[in-house]
Short mmCIF file of C-alpha atoms and ligand atoms in Angstrom, two decimals:
data_model
loop_
_atom_site.label_atom_id
_atom_site.label_comp_id
_atom_site.label_asym_id
_atom_site.label_seq_id
_atom_site.Cartn_x
_atom_site.Cartn_y
_atom_site.Cartn_z
CA MET A 27 -0.08 -0.04 -0.33
CA THR A 28 1.55 3.45 -1.15
CA ALA A 29 0.39 6.62 -1.09
CA ALA A 30 0.04 6.83 -4.93
CA ASP A 31 -2.08 3.70 -5.08
CA HIS A 32 -5.41 5.65 -5.18
CA LEU A 33 -4.20 7.23 -8.72
CA SER A 34 -5.27 3.87 -10.20
CA TRP A 35 -9.24 4.34 -8.87
CA PRO A 36 -11.71 4.64 -11.46
CA PHE A 37 -12.54 8.10 -10.63
CA PHE A 38 -9.13 8.97 -12.54
CA ALA A 39 -8.25 9.36 -16.38
CA PRO A 40 -4.47 8.43 -17.13
CA HIS A 41 -3.52 11.98 -17.17
CA HIS A 42 -4.54 12.60 -13.96
CA ALA A 43 -1.92 9.76 -12.46
CA GLU A 44 0.37 11.64 -14.71
CA LEU A 45 -0.24 14.75 -13.51
CA ALA A 46 0.28 13.78 -9.99
CA THR A 47 3.34 11.77 -10.48
CA THR A 48 5.31 14.61 -12.42
CA LEU A 49 4.24 17.11 -9.70
CA ASP A 50 5.06 14.83 -6.89
CA ALA A 51 8.65 14.84 -8.43
CA TRP A 52 9.04 18.23 -9.14
CA ALA A 53 7.47 19.75 -5.71
CA ALA A 54 10.35 17.26 -3.75
CA GLU A 55 13.13 19.24 -5.75
CA HIS A 56 11.64 22.57 -6.17
CA VAL A 57 8.86 23.75 -3.13
CA ALA A 58 10.04 21.57 -0.23
CA SER A 59 12.78 23.84 0.47
CA VAL A 60 11.18 27.15 0.54
CA HIS A 61 10.67 27.95 3.77
CA THR A 62 12.46 30.72 4.87
CA GLY A 63 10.06 32.02 7.85
CA ASP A 64 8.98 35.31 5.88
CA ALA A 65 5.36 33.93 4.77
CA ASP A 66 4.62 36.81 2.36
CA ALA A 67 8.06 36.54 0.81
CA ASP A 68 7.77 32.83 0.69
CA CYS A 69 4.07 32.94 -1.00
CA ARG A 70 5.00 35.59 -3.44
CA ALA A 71 8.24 33.23 -4.60
CA LEU A 72 6.15 30.06 -4.45
CA VAL A 73 3.36 31.78 -6.86
CA ARG A 74 6.01 33.12 -9.13
CA LEU A 75 7.21 29.34 -9.30
CA LEU A 76 4.40 27.65 -9.60
CA GLY A 77 3.18 29.77 -12.72
CA ALA A 78 6.71 29.66 -14.29
CA HIS A 79 6.46 26.02 -14.22
CA GLY A 80 2.71 25.74 -15.54
CA TRP A 81 1.12 24.36 -12.41
CA LEU A 82 -1.09 27.45 -11.86
CA ALA A 83 -2.74 26.66 -15.51
CA HIS A 84 -4.88 24.27 -13.74
CA ALA A 85 -6.19 27.08 -11.32
CA VAL A 86 -8.08 29.23 -13.97
CA ALA A 87 -10.27 28.11 -16.96
CA GLY A 88 -9.88 28.79 -20.63
CA ARG A 89 -7.23 28.00 -22.83
CA GLU A 90 -7.50 31.11 -24.27
CA PHE A 91 -6.95 32.86 -21.07
CA GLY A 92 -3.76 30.49 -19.90
CA GLY A 93 -5.83 27.69 -18.30
CA ALA A 94 -4.86 24.34 -18.75
CA GLY A 95 -8.60 23.21 -19.91
CA GLU A 96 -12.00 24.82 -20.81
CA ALA A 97 -13.30 24.34 -17.66
CA ILE A 98 -11.83 23.76 -14.12
CA ASP A 99 -10.99 20.19 -13.46
CA THR A 100 -11.86 19.38 -9.90
CA ARG A 101 -9.72 16.25 -9.95
CA SER A 102 -6.65 17.89 -11.11
CA ILE A 103 -6.97 20.62 -8.75
CA CYS A 104 -7.19 18.19 -5.85
CA LEU A 105 -4.35 16.23 -6.90
CA ILE A 106 -2.24 19.11 -7.04
CA ARG A 107 -3.23 20.33 -3.56
CA GLU A 108 -2.92 16.78 -2.09
CA THR A 109 0.74 16.83 -3.61
CA LEU A 110 1.73 20.08 -2.82
CA ALA A 111 0.33 20.51 0.57
CA ALA A 112 2.33 16.99 1.29
CA HIS A 113 5.41 18.92 0.48
CA ASN A 114 4.72 22.19 1.71
CA GLY A 115 1.79 23.60 3.16
CA LEU A 116 2.47 27.32 1.98
CA ALA A 117 2.72 25.88 -1.63
CA ASP A 118 -0.60 24.24 -1.46
CA PHE A 119 -1.97 27.83 -0.08
CA ALA A 120 -0.18 29.73 -2.81
CA PHE A 121 -1.55 27.23 -5.73
CA ALA A 122 -5.35 27.38 -3.84
CA MET A 123 -5.63 30.81 -3.51
CA GLN A 124 -4.76 31.62 -7.24
CA GLY A 125 -7.67 29.24 -7.80
CA LEU A 126 -10.00 30.61 -4.98
CA GLY A 127 -9.22 34.28 -5.82
CA SER A 128 -9.62 34.10 -9.38
CA GLY A 129 -12.47 31.41 -9.50
CA ALA A 130 -15.37 33.66 -9.55
CA ILE A 131 -13.75 35.58 -12.90
CA SER A 132 -13.06 31.94 -14.46
CA LEU A 133 -16.71 31.02 -13.89
CA ASP A 134 -18.67 34.12 -14.70
CA GLY A 135 -16.34 36.71 -15.88
CA THR A 136 -17.04 38.50 -19.16
CA SER A 137 -14.16 38.11 -21.68
CA ALA A 138 -12.44 41.07 -21.00
CA GLN A 139 -12.06 40.32 -17.43
CA ARG A 140 -10.94 37.12 -18.17
CA ALA A 141 -8.46 38.48 -20.51
CA ARG A 142 -7.26 40.76 -18.15
CA TYR A 143 -6.65 39.11 -14.78
CA LEU A 144 -6.38 35.09 -15.65
CA PRO A 145 -3.53 34.89 -17.82
CA ARG A 146 -1.23 36.92 -15.32
CA VAL A 147 -2.63 34.54 -12.40
CA ALA A 148 -1.90 31.49 -14.40
CA ARG A 149 1.71 32.66 -15.02
CA GLY A 150 2.06 33.71 -11.60
CA GLU A 151 2.39 37.34 -12.30
CA ALA A 152 -0.61 38.51 -10.15
CA ILE A 153 -1.81 37.37 -6.78
CA ALA A 154 -5.47 36.83 -6.34
CA ALA A 155 -7.36 36.82 -3.02
CA PHE A 156 -11.06 36.20 -2.23
CA ALA A 157 -12.87 38.37 -0.02
CA LEU A 158 -16.30 37.33 1.38
CA SER A 159 -16.02 37.07 5.24
CA GLU A 160 -16.58 40.01 7.50
CA PRO A 161 -15.82 40.71 11.30
CA ASP A 162 -19.72 40.10 11.90
CA SER A 163 -20.63 37.39 9.10
CA GLY A 164 -18.39 34.51 8.95
CA SER A 165 -20.69 31.24 8.87
CA ASP A 166 -23.38 33.39 8.27
CA VAL A 167 -22.51 34.92 4.90
CA ALA A 168 -25.75 36.51 3.95
CA ALA A 169 -25.52 39.06 6.94
CA MET A 170 -22.51 40.75 5.22
CA GLN A 171 -22.57 44.51 5.83
CA CYS A 172 -19.87 45.73 3.12
CA ALA A 173 -21.80 47.78 0.76
CA ALA A 174 -21.45 48.70 -2.99
CA ARG A 175 -23.49 51.93 -3.86
CA ALA A 176 -24.53 52.12 -7.65
CA GLU A 177 -23.29 55.88 -8.74
CA GLY A 178 -23.36 56.56 -12.43
CA ASP A 179 -21.15 53.93 -14.26
CA GLU A 180 -19.17 53.49 -11.07
CA TYR A 181 -19.71 51.23 -7.61
CA VAL A 182 -18.70 52.98 -4.24
CA LEU A 183 -17.43 50.35 -1.85
CA ASN A 184 -17.51 51.01 2.02
CA GLY A 185 -17.08 48.29 4.68
CA GLU A 186 -14.47 45.77 5.79
CA LYS A 187 -13.48 42.33 4.96
CA THR A 188 -11.51 39.94 7.11
CA TRP A 189 -9.39 36.72 7.41
CA ILE A 190 -8.61 37.26 3.63
CA SER A 191 -5.91 34.80 2.64
CA ASN A 192 -3.45 37.01 0.27
CA GLY A 193 -4.45 40.04 2.16
CA GLY A 194 -1.58 42.71 1.91
CA ILE A 195 0.29 40.81 -0.75
CA ALA A 196 -2.40 40.38 -3.50
CA ASP A 197 -2.51 42.20 -6.54
CA PHE A 198 -6.52 42.19 -6.75
CA TYR A 199 -9.06 41.18 -4.55
CA VAL A 200 -12.71 39.34 -5.79
CA VAL A 201 -14.84 41.24 -3.12
CA PHE A 202 -18.49 40.47 -2.35
CA ALA A 203 -20.66 43.29 -0.99
CA ARG A 204 -24.38 44.09 -0.75
CA THR A 205 -25.95 45.96 -3.73
CA GLY A 206 -29.34 45.70 -2.42
CA GLU A 207 -31.65 44.32 -5.17
CA ALA A 208 -33.32 42.13 -2.37
CA LEU A 209 -32.75 41.50 1.09
CA GLY A 210 -30.36 38.80 2.28
CA ALA A 211 -28.53 36.33 0.00
CA ARG A 212 -29.92 37.83 -3.28
CA GLY A 213 -28.74 41.64 -2.34
CA ILE A 214 -25.19 40.71 -2.99
CA SER A 215 -22.96 41.41 -6.09
CA ALA A 216 -19.02 40.65 -6.80
CA PHE A 217 -16.53 43.00 -7.85
CA ILE A 218 -12.81 42.73 -9.23
CA VAL A 219 -10.82 45.41 -6.96
CA ASP A 220 -7.63 45.96 -7.84
CA ALA A 221 -5.19 46.42 -5.08
CA ASP A 222 -3.93 50.03 -5.62
CA THR A 223 -7.63 51.37 -5.97
CA PRO A 224 -7.80 54.29 -3.94
CA GLY A 225 -10.01 53.74 -0.85
CA LEU A 226 -8.84 50.38 -0.37
CA SER A 227 -6.34 49.75 2.86
CA ILE A 228 -4.97 46.75 4.76
CA ALA A 229 -6.46 47.68 8.24
CA GLU A 230 -4.72 45.15 10.11
CA ARG A 231 -2.16 42.18 9.18
CA ILE A 232 -3.43 38.86 11.08
CA ASP A 233 -0.75 36.59 12.71
CA VAL A 234 -2.22 32.79 12.71
CA ILE A 235 -0.97 29.64 14.02
CA ALA A 236 0.55 28.60 10.89
CA PRO A 237 1.75 31.67 9.01
CA HIS A 238 0.57 32.82 5.72
CA PRO A 239 -0.36 36.26 4.33
CA LEU A 240 -3.72 37.10 5.99
CA ALA A 241 -5.30 40.47 6.35
CA ARG A 242 -8.55 42.75 7.29
CA LEU A 243 -9.53 45.07 4.44
CA ARG A 244 -10.87 48.31 4.75
CA PHE A 245 -13.11 50.27 1.97
CA THR A 246 -13.70 53.58 1.99
CA GLU A 247 -15.36 55.57 -0.47
CA CYS A 248 -13.64 52.84 -2.91
CA ARG A 249 -14.80 53.57 -6.31
CA VAL A 250 -14.63 50.86 -8.98
CA PRO A 251 -16.04 50.91 -12.53
CA ALA A 252 -19.21 49.02 -12.99
CA THR A 253 -17.44 46.88 -15.55
CA GLN A 254 -15.55 45.50 -12.81
CA ARG A 255 -18.44 43.84 -11.33
CA ILE A 256 -18.49 39.94 -12.25
CA GLY A 257 -22.16 38.38 -13.24
CA ALA A 258 -25.38 40.25 -13.10
CA ALA A 259 -26.32 42.32 -10.11
CA GLY A 260 -27.68 40.62 -7.07
CA THR A 261 -25.84 36.96 -8.11
CA GLY A 262 -22.92 37.51 -6.04
CA PHE A 263 -23.77 35.25 -3.28
CA LYS A 264 -24.55 32.27 -5.77
CA LEU A 265 -21.51 33.07 -7.40
CA ALA A 266 -19.42 32.71 -4.08
CA MET A 267 -21.25 29.45 -3.38
CA ARG A 268 -20.37 28.02 -6.96
CA THR A 269 -16.85 29.07 -6.23
CA LEU A 270 -16.81 27.41 -3.15
CA ASP A 271 -17.87 24.17 -4.47
CA VAL A 272 -15.00 23.60 -6.37
CA PHE A 273 -12.70 24.56 -3.51
CA ARG A 274 -14.17 23.21 -1.05
CA THR A 275 -13.56 19.75 -2.26
CA SER A 276 -10.28 21.16 -2.68
CA VAL A 277 -9.71 21.84 0.91
CA ALA A 278 -10.26 18.10 1.82
CA ALA A 279 -7.52 17.25 -0.67
CA ALA A 280 -5.20 19.41 1.15
CA ALA A 281 -6.23 17.92 4.07
CA LEU A 282 -5.51 14.65 2.79
CA GLY A 283 -2.14 15.67 1.61
CA PHE A 284 -0.99 16.75 5.29
CA ALA A 285 -2.42 13.12 6.48
CA ARG A 286 -0.60 11.47 4.18
CA ARG A 287 2.82 13.20 5.15
CA ALA A 288 2.11 12.69 8.75
CA MET A 289 1.59 8.91 8.32
CA ALA A 290 5.18 8.87 6.24
CA GLU A 291 6.74 10.64 8.83
CA ALA A 292 4.93 8.28 11.22
CA ARG A 293 5.72 5.38 9.34
CA ALA A 294 9.48 6.54 9.47
CA ARG A 295 9.74 7.33 13.19
CA VAL A 296 8.07 3.73 14.57
CA THR A 297 9.99 1.86 12.28
CA SER A 298 13.40 3.49 13.57
CA ARG A 299 12.72 4.39 17.06
CA ARG A 300 14.26 1.92 19.27
CA MET A 301 12.66 0.80 22.45
CA PHE A 302 12.33 -2.17 24.73
CA GLY A 303 14.67 -4.34 22.75
CA GLY A 304 12.95 -3.50 19.53
CA VAL A 305 11.59 -0.85 17.72
CA LEU A 306 8.40 1.40 18.34
CA ALA A 307 6.44 -0.53 15.44
CA ASP A 308 6.57 -3.89 17.14
CA PHE A 309 3.77 -3.02 19.49
CA GLN A 310 0.25 -3.98 18.72
CA LEU A 311 -0.81 -0.67 20.04
CA THR A 312 1.40 1.16 17.65
CA GLN A 313 0.07 -1.05 14.79
CA ALA A 314 -3.53 -0.44 15.95
CA THR A 315 -2.78 3.13 15.62
CA LEU A 316 -1.27 2.82 12.32
CA ALA A 317 -4.49 0.98 11.21
CA THR A 318 -6.81 3.68 12.08
CA MET A 319 -4.67 6.34 10.82
CA ALA A 320 -4.48 4.29 7.34
CA MET A 321 -8.38 3.97 7.54
CA GLN A 322 -9.02 7.65 8.20
CA ILE A 323 -6.74 8.21 5.00
CA ASP A 324 -8.42 5.95 2.67
CA SER A 325 -11.91 7.45 3.91
CA ALA A 326 -10.94 10.49 3.10
CA ALA A 327 -9.48 10.01 0.16
CA LEU A 328 -12.56 8.21 -1.18
CA HIS A 329 -14.93 10.91 -0.40
CA THR A 330 -12.42 13.67 -1.81
CA TYR A 331 -11.98 11.94 -5.04
CA ARG A 332 -15.80 10.91 -5.20
CA ALA A 333 -17.11 14.31 -4.78
CA ALA A 334 -14.32 15.77 -7.38
CA TRP A 335 -15.29 13.01 -10.06
CA GLN A 336 -19.01 13.87 -9.58
CA ARG A 337 -18.39 17.32 -10.16
CA ASP A 338 -16.32 17.17 -13.20
CA SER A 339 -18.87 14.57 -14.52
CA GLY A 340 -21.40 17.71 -14.35
CA ARG A 341 -23.44 16.76 -11.29
CA THR A 342 -24.57 18.70 -8.13
CA VAL A 343 -22.00 17.90 -5.37
CA THR A 344 -23.30 20.28 -2.58
CA ALA A 345 -23.52 17.20 0.25
CA GLU A 346 -20.67 15.36 -1.65
CA ALA A 347 -18.12 18.37 -1.31
CA ALA A 348 -19.51 19.03 2.25
CA MET A 349 -19.00 15.30 3.47
CA ALA A 350 -15.46 15.18 1.72
CA LYS A 351 -14.30 18.27 3.67
CA TYR A 352 -15.67 17.04 6.60
CA VAL A 353 -14.36 13.87 6.63
CA ALA A 354 -10.92 14.72 5.25
CA THR A 355 -10.06 17.75 7.37
CA GLU A 356 -11.63 16.01 10.87
CA GLY A 357 -9.88 12.78 9.90
CA ALA A 358 -6.95 14.72 9.05
CA GLN A 359 -6.69 16.34 12.60
CA ARG A 360 -6.76 12.84 14.12
CA VAL A 361 -4.06 11.28 11.85
CA ILE A 362 -1.74 14.09 12.64
CA ASP A 363 -2.47 14.25 16.09
CA ALA A 364 -1.45 10.39 16.31
CA ALA A 365 1.87 11.13 14.38
CA VAL A 366 2.95 13.82 16.84
CA GLN A 367 2.25 11.16 19.62
CA LEU A 368 4.26 8.63 17.89
CA TRP A 369 7.22 11.20 17.62
CA GLY A 370 7.02 11.39 21.17
CA GLY A 371 8.68 14.46 22.58
CA MET A 372 10.42 15.32 19.42
CA GLY A 373 6.82 15.49 17.75
CA VAL A 374 6.29 18.89 19.57
CA VAL A 375 9.86 20.31 18.57
CA HIS A 376 8.94 23.75 16.84
CA ASP A 377 9.11 23.12 12.90
CA VAL A 378 9.66 19.69 12.81
CA PRO A 379 7.84 18.20 10.20
CA VAL A 380 4.71 16.58 12.57
CA GLU A 381 4.66 19.86 14.48
CA ARG A 382 4.27 21.98 11.47
CA LEU A 383 1.26 19.62 10.28
CA TYR A 384 -0.29 19.70 13.78
CA ARG A 385 -0.57 23.63 13.09
CA GLU A 386 -1.46 23.84 9.37
CA ILE A 387 -4.26 21.27 9.67
CA ARG A 388 -6.03 23.44 12.38
CA ALA A 389 -7.61 26.23 10.36
CA LEU A 390 -9.03 23.88 7.53
CA ARG A 391 -11.61 22.79 9.71
CA ILE A 392 -12.78 26.52 10.04
CA TYR A 393 -12.32 28.14 6.85
CA GLU A 394 -14.72 27.57 3.66
CA GLY A 395 -17.57 26.54 6.10
CA ALA A 396 -16.67 25.16 9.50
CA SER A 397 -17.28 21.55 10.46
CA GLU A 398 -20.64 22.41 11.61
CA VAL A 399 -21.74 24.22 8.87
CA GLN A 400 -20.81 21.02 6.52
CA GLN A 401 -22.90 18.98 8.82
CA LEU A 402 -25.78 20.99 8.39
CA ILE A 403 -25.43 21.23 4.53
CA ILE A 404 -25.00 17.17 4.45
CA ALA A 405 -28.25 17.34 6.53
CA ARG A 406 -30.16 19.54 4.62
CA GLU A 407 -29.61 17.96 1.22
CA LEU A 408 -30.75 14.47 3.29
CA LEU A 409 -33.79 16.00 4.18
CA LYS A 410 -34.60 17.68 0.57
CA THR A 411 -33.80 14.13 -0.71
CA HIS A 412 -36.15 12.42 1.68
CA ALA A 413 -38.95 14.52 1.22
CA ALA A 414 -38.96 14.21 -2.46
CA SER A 415 -38.57 10.40 -2.20
CA ARG A 416 -40.56 9.73 0.63
CA PRO A 417 -42.29 6.36 0.60
CA PRO A 418 -46.19 6.43 0.87
CA HIS A 419 -45.74 4.01 3.97
CA ALA A 420 -43.39 5.96 5.79
CA SER A 421 -44.06 6.60 9.25
CA ASP A 422 -45.38 10.18 10.46
CA ALA A 423 -44.47 9.51 13.76
C1 FAD B 514 -6.42 31.08 8.15
C2 FAD B 514 -7.88 31.34 7.42
C3 FAD B 514 -8.02 31.91 6.42
C4 FAD B 514 -9.01 32.35 6.11
N1 FAD B 514 -9.27 33.08 4.58
C5 FAD B 514 -10.50 33.68 3.91
C6 FAD B 514 -10.45 34.17 2.76
O1 FAD B 514 -9.19 33.74 1.93
N2 FAD B 514 -11.83 34.69 2.28
C7 FAD B 514 -12.56 34.82 3.19
O2 FAD B 514 -13.72 35.19 2.84
N3 FAD B 514 -12.68 34.22 4.21
C8 FAD B 514 -11.54 33.83 4.77
N4 FAD B 514 -11.47 32.83 6.01
C9 FAD B 514 -12.72 33.20 6.98
C10 FAD B 514 -13.63 31.80 7.37
O3 FAD B 514 -14.33 31.50 6.15
C11 FAD B 514 -14.26 31.93 8.53
O4 FAD B 514 -13.58 32.15 9.50
C12 FAD B 514 -15.25 30.78 8.46
O5 FAD B 514 -16.23 31.07 7.58
C13 FAD B 514 -15.95 30.94 9.92
O6 FAD B 514 -16.29 32.42 10.28
P1 FAD B 514 -15.83 33.22 11.51
O7 FAD B 514 -14.51 32.87 11.80
O8 FAD B 514 -16.80 34.35 11.72
O9 FAD B 514 -16.87 32.03 12.71
P2 FAD B 514 -18.31 32.26 13.03
O10 FAD B 514 -19.39 31.99 12.05
O11 FAD B 514 -18.26 32.87 14.39
O12 FAD B 514 -18.36 30.81 13.60
C14 FAD B 514 -17.69 30.11 14.99
C15 FAD B 514 -17.96 28.70 15.13
O13 FAD B 514 -19.13 28.52 15.04
C16 FAD B 514 -19.49 27.00 14.92
N5 FAD B 514 -20.73 27.51 13.99
C17 FAD B 514 -20.89 28.18 13.11
N6 FAD B 514 -22.16 28.02 12.61
C18 FAD B 514 -23.05 27.11 13.17
C19 FAD B 514 -24.23 26.56 13.48
N7 FAD B 514 -24.90 26.91 12.38
N8 FAD B 514 -24.68 25.64 14.35
C20 FAD B 514 -23.44 25.17 15.43
N9 FAD B 514 -22.45 25.61 15.28
C21 FAD B 514 -22.03 26.85 14.25
C22 FAD B 514 -18.34 26.58 14.29
O14 FAD B 514 -17.92 25.71 15.27
C23 FAD B 514 -17.83 28.02 13.72
O15 FAD B 514 -16.35 27.62 14.06
C24 FAD B 514 -10.44 32.30 6.57
C25 FAD B 514 -10.24 31.91 7.76
C26 FAD B 514 -9.13 31.45 8.45
C27 FAD B 514 -9.05 30.88 9.75
#
C-alpha cells in the first residue's frame, strides 16, 4: 500500500495519474525547501515558481486565458493540492488561493475580465484573493454588511472584509458586497478590486498559528468601474457558493496531503525508534494506531475524489463536497495528532514536520465553512432528498 495507489482508482483518467506523479517529483525538488520564515516573501516566490512551471494553469479556466483546459478540472486541482500539501503547506496555499481568488472570474467573468486577469494569475504574475468574510459575518455569509452603492457607471464600496488570505500581498481582490437588489443573499454582487484602488486599505495584518499572508481590508468610498462587477447584479452570493463548491472539495484534498505526510513521518519514526529491545512498530498498540490512521486516510481519499469526479461529471456535489471536507479535515486532524504522539517529545519540537502539520491542519476545519456548517449542509440535502422520495408507507411518527 503506497500513497500513490489511489491514482489507479476509477475516478481518474490516465492523465490525472501522470499529473500527480510528475508534480510529486517536481515538488520534492523545487518547493520542499521554500521555507524562510517570511510568509509574504515565501508566498510571492511560490506563486512565481508555480506559475513559471505551468502548475497554475490548472487553477484557471479557458485555454485562451492561460488555463490548462476549457473548464476547471476538480480532480486535477485536488491532486495538485494533495501533492503540494504533502511537500509544503505554503505551496498548497499559494496554488489554492490563485484558484479561489480568480475562481469567480473563471466561472462568470466577461471576456474582458478574463483576458485582463486570468493569464497573469496562470503565469504567477498577479496574486489573487477572495474577500467574502467580515468581522460580523463568517459562517452567516448572507449577513454581510460591506456595501457597494451604484453611482453612474461606478460602484462605491464601504465596509470591511476580514481573514482574507493573501491580504496585503494580493494584486487584486474578488470582493462580495451588498448591492441591495433584494434582502439577504439575493442582494449581493461580486467585484474585482485592484489592490492599488484608492479607498482600499489594509486595516490589519493577522498572525495565525500556521503563518501565511492574512489581513483585514477596509473600503472607504472605494470607487470601482461598473465593468469590474462579475456577473449580474444580485448574483454574487450564488457565485461565491459556486466558487466554494469547487474549492471546498480541494480543501479536503489539502487535508489529505497533510495526513499522508503525517503517515509517512509516523512510519519512518516507528520503524526506527528503538525501545524495549525492539522498535516502536513492533507493538500492537502502535500497529492499531497505524491501522486507524490508514483507514482515516483512505476514507478521506474516497470522499474527496468521489466529490471531485462527480463535479467533473457535471453533477451537483453540494452534499458530497461537504462530506469530503468534513471527513478529510476532521480525519487529518486525528491522523496528525496520532503522528505527533508516535514521535513523542520530538513531535512537539518547533518546526519538525509533524509539529508543522499539527499547526497547519487546524484552520482547515474552520475556513470555507466550519465542520458544523458542513454537517448542516449534509443534513439539509438529506432531508430535501428524503422529502422528495418519501415512500407512501413512511411513518409520520
Ligand atoms: C486561516 C484562515 C484563512 C481564511 N481565508 C479566508 C479568505 O481568503 N477569504 C474569506 O472570505 N474568508 C476567509 N477565512 C474566513 C473563514 O471562512 C471564516 O473564519 C469561517 O467562515 C468561520 O467564520 P467565523 O470565523 O466568523 O466564525 P463564526 O461564524 O463566528 O463561527 C464560529 C464557530 O461556530 C460554529 N458554528 C457556525 N455555525 C454554526 C451553526 N449553524 N450551528 C452550530 N455551530 C456553528 C463553528 O464551530 C464555527 O467555527 C479564513 C479563515 C481562516 C481562519
